[in-house]
Short mmCIF file of C-alpha atoms in Angstrom, two decimals:
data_model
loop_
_atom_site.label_atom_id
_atom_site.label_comp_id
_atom_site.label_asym_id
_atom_site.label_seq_id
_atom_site.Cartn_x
_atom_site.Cartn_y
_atom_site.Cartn_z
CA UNK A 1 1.80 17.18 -19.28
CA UNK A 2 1.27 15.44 -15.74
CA UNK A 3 0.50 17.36 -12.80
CA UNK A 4 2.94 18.07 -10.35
CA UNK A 5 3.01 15.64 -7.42
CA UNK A 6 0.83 16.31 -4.62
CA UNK A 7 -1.10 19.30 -6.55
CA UNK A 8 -4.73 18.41 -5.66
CA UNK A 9 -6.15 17.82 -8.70
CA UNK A 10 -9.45 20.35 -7.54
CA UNK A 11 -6.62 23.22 -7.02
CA UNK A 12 -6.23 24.09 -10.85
CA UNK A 13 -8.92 26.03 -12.93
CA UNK A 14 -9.30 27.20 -16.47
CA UNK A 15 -9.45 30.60 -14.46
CA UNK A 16 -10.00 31.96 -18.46
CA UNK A 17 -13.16 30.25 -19.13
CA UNK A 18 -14.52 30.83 -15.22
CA UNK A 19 -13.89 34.94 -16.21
CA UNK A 20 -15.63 34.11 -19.44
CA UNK A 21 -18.34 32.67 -17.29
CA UNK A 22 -17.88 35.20 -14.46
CA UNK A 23 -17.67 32.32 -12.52
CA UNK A 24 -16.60 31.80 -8.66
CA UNK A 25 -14.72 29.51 -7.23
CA UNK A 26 -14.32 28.25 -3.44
CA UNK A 27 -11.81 26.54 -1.78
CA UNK A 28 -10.94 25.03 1.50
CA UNK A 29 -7.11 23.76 2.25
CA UNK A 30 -5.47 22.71 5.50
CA UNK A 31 -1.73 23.96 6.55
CA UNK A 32 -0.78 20.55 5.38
CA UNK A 33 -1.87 20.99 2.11
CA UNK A 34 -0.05 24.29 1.46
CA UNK A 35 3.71 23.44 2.30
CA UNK A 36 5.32 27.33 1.70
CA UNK A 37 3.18 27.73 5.48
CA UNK A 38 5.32 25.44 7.66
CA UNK A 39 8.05 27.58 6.22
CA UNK A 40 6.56 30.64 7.70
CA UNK A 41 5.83 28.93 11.32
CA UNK A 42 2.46 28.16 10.49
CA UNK A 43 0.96 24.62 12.14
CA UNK A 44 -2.03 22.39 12.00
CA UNK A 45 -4.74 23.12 13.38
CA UNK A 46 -4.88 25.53 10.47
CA UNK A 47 -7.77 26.17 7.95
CA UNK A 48 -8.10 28.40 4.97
CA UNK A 49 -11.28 28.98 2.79
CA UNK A 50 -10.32 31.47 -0.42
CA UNK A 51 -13.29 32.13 -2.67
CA UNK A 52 -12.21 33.93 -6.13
CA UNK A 53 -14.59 35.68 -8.76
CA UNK A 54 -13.11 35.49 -12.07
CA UNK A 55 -14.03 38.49 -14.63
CA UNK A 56 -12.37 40.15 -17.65
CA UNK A 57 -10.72 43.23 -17.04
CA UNK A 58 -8.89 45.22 -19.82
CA UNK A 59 -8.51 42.41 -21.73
CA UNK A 60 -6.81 40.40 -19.06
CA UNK A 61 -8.16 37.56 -17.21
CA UNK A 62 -9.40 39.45 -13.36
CA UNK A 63 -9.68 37.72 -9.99
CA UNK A 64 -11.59 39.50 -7.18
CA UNK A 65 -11.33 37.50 -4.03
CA UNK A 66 -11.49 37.09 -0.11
CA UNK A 67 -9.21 35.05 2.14
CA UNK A 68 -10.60 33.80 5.40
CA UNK A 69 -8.95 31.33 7.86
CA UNK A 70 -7.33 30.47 11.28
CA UNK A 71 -3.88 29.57 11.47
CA UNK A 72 -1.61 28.45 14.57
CA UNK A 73 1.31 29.71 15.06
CA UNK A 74 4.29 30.25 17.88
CA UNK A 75 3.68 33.32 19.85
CA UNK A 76 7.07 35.27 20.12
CA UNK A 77 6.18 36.61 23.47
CA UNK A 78 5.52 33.61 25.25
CA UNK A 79 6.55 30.65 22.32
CA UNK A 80 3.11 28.82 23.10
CA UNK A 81 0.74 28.14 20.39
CA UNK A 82 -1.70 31.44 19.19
CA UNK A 83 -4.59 30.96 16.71
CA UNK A 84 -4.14 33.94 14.31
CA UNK A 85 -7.51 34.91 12.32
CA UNK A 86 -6.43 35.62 8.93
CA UNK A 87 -8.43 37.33 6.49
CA UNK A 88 -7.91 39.09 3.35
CA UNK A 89 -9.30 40.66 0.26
CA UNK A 90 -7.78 41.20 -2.94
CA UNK A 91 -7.69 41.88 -6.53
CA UNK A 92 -5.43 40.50 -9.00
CA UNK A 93 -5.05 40.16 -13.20
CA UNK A 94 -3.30 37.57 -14.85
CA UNK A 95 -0.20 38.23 -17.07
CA UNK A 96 1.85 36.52 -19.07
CA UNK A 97 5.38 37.16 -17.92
CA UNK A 98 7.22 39.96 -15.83
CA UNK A 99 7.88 42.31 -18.39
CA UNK A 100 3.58 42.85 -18.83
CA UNK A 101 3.82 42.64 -15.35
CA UNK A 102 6.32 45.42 -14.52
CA UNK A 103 4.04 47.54 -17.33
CA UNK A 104 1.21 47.42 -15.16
CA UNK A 105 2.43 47.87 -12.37
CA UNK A 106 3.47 51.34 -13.17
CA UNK A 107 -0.53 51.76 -14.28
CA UNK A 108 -2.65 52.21 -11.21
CA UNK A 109 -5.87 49.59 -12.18
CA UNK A 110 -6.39 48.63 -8.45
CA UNK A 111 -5.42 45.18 -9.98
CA UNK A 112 -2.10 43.75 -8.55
CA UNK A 113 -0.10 42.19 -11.80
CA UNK A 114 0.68 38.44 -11.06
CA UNK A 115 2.61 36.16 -14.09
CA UNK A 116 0.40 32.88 -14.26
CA UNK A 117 -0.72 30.56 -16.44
CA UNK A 118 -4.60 31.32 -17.00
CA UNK A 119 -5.24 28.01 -18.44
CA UNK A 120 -4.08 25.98 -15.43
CA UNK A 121 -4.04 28.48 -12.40
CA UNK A 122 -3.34 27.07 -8.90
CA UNK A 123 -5.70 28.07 -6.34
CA UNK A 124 -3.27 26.02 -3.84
CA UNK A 125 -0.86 28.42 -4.74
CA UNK A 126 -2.90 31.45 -4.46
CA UNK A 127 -4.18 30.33 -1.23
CA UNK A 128 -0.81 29.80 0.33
CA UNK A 129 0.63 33.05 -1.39
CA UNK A 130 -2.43 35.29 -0.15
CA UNK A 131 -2.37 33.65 3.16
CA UNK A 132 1.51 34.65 3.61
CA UNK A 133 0.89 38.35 2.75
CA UNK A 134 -1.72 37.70 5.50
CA UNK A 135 -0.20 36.52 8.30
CA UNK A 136 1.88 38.87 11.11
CA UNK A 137 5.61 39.31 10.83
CA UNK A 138 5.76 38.21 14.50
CA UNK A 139 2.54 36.55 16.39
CA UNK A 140 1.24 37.31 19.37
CA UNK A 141 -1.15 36.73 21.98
CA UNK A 142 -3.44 39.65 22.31
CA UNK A 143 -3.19 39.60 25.54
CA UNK A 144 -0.07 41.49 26.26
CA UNK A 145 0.24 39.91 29.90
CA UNK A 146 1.26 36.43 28.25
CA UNK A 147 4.13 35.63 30.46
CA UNK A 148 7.36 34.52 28.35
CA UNK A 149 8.04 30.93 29.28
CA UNK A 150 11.59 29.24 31.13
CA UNK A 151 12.66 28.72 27.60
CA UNK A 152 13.14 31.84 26.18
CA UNK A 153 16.63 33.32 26.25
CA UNK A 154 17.66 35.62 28.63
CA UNK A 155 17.29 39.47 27.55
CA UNK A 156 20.75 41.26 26.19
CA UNK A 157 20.97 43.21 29.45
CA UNK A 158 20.33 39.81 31.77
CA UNK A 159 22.73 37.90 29.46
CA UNK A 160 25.43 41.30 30.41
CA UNK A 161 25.26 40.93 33.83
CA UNK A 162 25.55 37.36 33.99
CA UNK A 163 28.64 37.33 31.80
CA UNK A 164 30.05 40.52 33.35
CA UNK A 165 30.28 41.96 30.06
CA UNK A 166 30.79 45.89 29.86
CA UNK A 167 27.75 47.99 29.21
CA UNK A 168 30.18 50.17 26.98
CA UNK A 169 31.27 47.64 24.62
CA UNK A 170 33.78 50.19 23.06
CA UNK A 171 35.20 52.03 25.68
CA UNK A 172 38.20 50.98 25.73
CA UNK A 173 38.19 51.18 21.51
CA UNK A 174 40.29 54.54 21.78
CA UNK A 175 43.26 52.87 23.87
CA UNK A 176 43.17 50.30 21.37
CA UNK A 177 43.32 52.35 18.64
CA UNK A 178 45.91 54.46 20.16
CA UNK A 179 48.00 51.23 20.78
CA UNK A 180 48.34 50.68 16.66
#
């Protein structure tokens, strides 16, 4: 079966014969390479280095791992450009399909149930997957005193006052009503 296009052909391992081997495996990938990011907001410059040690656990094929990177994203304070440190660490077991998954869940391992294929498992996706549960809801500066720029909306009560728009949008709701 041929690869899917653009899958880096160094993003899939037998992740069953590394945890046979206890083996570890490192990779680096840019935004560009992991496409679910510009979904989330996330630009180049962006780097991500995930380094997974494979193990059997229960049975199942185990991946103990640690996320480190810096992304860019769109500050929603100011809507300039903030490098976001993202790091992670996590550890998952490989199922087979979301019934085995749901089962373990319910189990408290301190392994997080993920359906994959062992055989061929995509470190691209994990990477872009781990860096998403990574990254904040809504970037910032850390510096609160980034000023918002001239291209930001007005605020709710700004836009108000400039449209004359009642603070009590339903005051008049009861003469309405009373109207009917």
């Amino acid at each position: 079966m041929p690869r899917p296009p653009g899958l880096d052909k160094d993003a899939v391992v037998d992740a069953a014969v590394q945890a046979h081997a206890q083996g570890t495996v490192e990779r680096h990938f840019q935004a560009s390479q992991l496409p679910r990011l510009a979904e989330a907001g996330i630009v180049e410059p962006a780097e991500i280095r995930i380094a997974v040690r494979f193990s059997i656990v229960e049975g199942r094929v185990a991946l103990s791992g640690d996320l480190h990177g810096l992304v860019t994203m769109t500050c929603q304070r100011c809507m300039q450009s903030v490098a976001v440190d993202v790091s992670d660490e996590f550890q998952l077991v490989i199922v087979d399909d979301e019934v085995e998954r749901r089962q373990l869940e319910e189990t408290a391992s301190g392994y997080e149930p993920i359906v994959a294929d062992a055989a061929r498992f995509d470190m691209q996706w994990l990477a872009e997957e781990q860096t998403l549960l990574s990254v904040p809801l809504v970037p910032k500066h850390d510096d609160e005193r980034c000023a918002p720029s001239d291209a930001v909306a007005p605020t709710m009560q700004e836009a108000k006052e400039e449209n004359g728009v009642s603070q009590h949008p339903f005051a008049s709701l009861k003469e309405l009503l009373r109207d009917k």
